[in-house]
mmCIF file of C-alpha atoms in Angstrom:
data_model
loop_
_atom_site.group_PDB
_atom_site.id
_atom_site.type_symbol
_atom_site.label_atom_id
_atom_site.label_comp_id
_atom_site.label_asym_id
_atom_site.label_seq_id
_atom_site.Cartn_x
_atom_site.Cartn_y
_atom_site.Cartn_z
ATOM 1 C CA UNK A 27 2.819 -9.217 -8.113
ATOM 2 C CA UNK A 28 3.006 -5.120 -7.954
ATOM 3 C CA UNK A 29 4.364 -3.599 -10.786
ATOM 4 C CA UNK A 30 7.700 -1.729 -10.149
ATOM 5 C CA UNK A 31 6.733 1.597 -11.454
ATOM 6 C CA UNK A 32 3.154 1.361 -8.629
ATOM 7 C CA UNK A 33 6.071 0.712 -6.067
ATOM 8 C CA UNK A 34 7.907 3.423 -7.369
ATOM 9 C CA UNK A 35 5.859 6.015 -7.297
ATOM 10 C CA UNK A 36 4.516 5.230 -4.065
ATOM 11 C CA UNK A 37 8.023 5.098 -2.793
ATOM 12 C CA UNK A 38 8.687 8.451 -4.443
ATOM 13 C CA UNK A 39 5.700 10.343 -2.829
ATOM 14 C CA UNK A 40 6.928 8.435 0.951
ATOM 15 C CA UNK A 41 3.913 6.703 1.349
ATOM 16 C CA UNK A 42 5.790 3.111 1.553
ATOM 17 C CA UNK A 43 9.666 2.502 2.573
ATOM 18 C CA UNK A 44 11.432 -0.902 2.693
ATOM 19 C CA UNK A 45 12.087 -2.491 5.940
ATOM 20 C CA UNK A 46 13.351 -5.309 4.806
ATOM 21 C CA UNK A 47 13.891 -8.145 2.174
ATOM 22 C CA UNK A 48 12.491 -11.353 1.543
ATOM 23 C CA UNK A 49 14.695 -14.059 2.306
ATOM 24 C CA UNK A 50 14.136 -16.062 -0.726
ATOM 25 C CA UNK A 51 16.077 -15.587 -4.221
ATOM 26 C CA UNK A 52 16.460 -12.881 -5.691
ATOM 27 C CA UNK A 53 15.826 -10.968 -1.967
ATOM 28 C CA UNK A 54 12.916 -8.729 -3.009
ATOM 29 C CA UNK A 55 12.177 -5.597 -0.438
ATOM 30 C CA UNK A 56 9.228 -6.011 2.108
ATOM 31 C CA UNK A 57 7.045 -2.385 2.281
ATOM 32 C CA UNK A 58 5.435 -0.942 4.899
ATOM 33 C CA UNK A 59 2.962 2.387 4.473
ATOM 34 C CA UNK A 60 4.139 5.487 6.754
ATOM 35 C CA UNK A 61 3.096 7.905 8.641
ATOM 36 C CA UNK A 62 3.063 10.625 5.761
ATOM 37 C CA UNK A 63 0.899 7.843 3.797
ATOM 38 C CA UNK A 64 -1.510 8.132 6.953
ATOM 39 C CA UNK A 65 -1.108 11.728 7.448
ATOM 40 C CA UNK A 66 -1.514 12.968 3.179
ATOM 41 C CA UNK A 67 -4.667 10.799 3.179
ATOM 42 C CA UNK A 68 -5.850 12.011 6.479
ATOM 43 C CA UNK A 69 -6.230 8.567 8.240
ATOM 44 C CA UNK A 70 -5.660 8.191 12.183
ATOM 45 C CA UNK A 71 -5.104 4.220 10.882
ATOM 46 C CA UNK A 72 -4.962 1.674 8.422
ATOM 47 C CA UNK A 73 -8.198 0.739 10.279
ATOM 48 C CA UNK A 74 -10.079 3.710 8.524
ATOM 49 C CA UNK A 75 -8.885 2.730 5.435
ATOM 50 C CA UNK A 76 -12.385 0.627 3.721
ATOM 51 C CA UNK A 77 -12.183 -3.588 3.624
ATOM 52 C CA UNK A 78 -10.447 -4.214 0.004
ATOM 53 C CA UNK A 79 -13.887 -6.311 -0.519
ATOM 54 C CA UNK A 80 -15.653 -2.848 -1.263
ATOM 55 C CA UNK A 81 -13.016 -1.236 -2.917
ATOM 56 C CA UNK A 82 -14.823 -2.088 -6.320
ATOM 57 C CA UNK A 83 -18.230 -0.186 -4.776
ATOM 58 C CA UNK A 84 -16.190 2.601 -4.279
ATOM 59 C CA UNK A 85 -14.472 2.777 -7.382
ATOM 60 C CA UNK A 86 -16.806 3.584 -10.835
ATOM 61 C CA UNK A 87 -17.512 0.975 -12.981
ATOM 62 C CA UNK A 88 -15.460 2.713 -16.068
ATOM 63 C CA UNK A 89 -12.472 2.925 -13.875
ATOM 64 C CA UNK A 90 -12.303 -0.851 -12.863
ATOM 65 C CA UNK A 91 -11.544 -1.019 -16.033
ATOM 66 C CA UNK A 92 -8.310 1.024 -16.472
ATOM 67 C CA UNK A 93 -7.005 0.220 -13.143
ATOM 68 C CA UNK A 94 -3.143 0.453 -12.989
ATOM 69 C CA UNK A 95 -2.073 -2.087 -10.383
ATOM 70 C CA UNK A 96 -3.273 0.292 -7.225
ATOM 71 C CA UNK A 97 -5.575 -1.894 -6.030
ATOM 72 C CA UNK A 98 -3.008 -4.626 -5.887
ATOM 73 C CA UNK A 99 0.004 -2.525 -4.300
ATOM 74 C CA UNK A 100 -3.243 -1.320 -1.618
ATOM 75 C CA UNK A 101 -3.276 -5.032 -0.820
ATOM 76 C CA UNK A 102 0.324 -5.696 -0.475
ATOM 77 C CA UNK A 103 0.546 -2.441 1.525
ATOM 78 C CA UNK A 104 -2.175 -3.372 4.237
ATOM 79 C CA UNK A 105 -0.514 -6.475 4.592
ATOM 80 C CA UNK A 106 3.050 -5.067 5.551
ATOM 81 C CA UNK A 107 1.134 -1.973 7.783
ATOM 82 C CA UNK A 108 1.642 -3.789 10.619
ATOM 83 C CA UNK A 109 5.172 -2.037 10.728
ATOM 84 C CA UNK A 110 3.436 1.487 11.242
ATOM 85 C CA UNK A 111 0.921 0.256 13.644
ATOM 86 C CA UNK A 112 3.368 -1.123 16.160
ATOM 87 C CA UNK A 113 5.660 1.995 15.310
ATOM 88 C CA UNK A 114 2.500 4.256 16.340
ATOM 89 C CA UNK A 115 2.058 2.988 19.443
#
């Protein structure tokens, strides 16, 4: 699970929107990353983005260890991307 206040933020600086809700109790929204997510980062795609596998060679060591719940909202973004991919073409 993705902590609220990741989702939050993210949602605050438009780099996710809901596009729908889970149809299971409780109804919890389904994200998608946008174009300004693609666009403030300077990625053509999602593609460009690195495999989550390296993530933790990209990352130092020191900051592994005070990660904040970004790496798992990155997952759960990629995931739910496909919304901007079929949007882009």
């Amino acid at each position: 699970s993705v902590s609220s206040h990741v989702m939050q933020t993210l949602s605050e600086r438009g780099w996710v929107e809901v596009i729908g809700h889970k149809d299971v109790p409780g109804r919890p929204g389904l994200y998608a990353t946008t174009h300004k997510f693609l666009d403030d980062l300077g990625l053509k795609s999602l593609k460009d983005l690195p495999p989550l596998a390296d993530l933790g060679t990209l990352v130092l060591p020191e900051a592994m260890n005070t990660a904040t719940g970004a790496e798992a909202a990155a997952a759960d973004i990629q995931e739910s991307s496909e919304h901007v991919e079929t949007e882009a073409q």
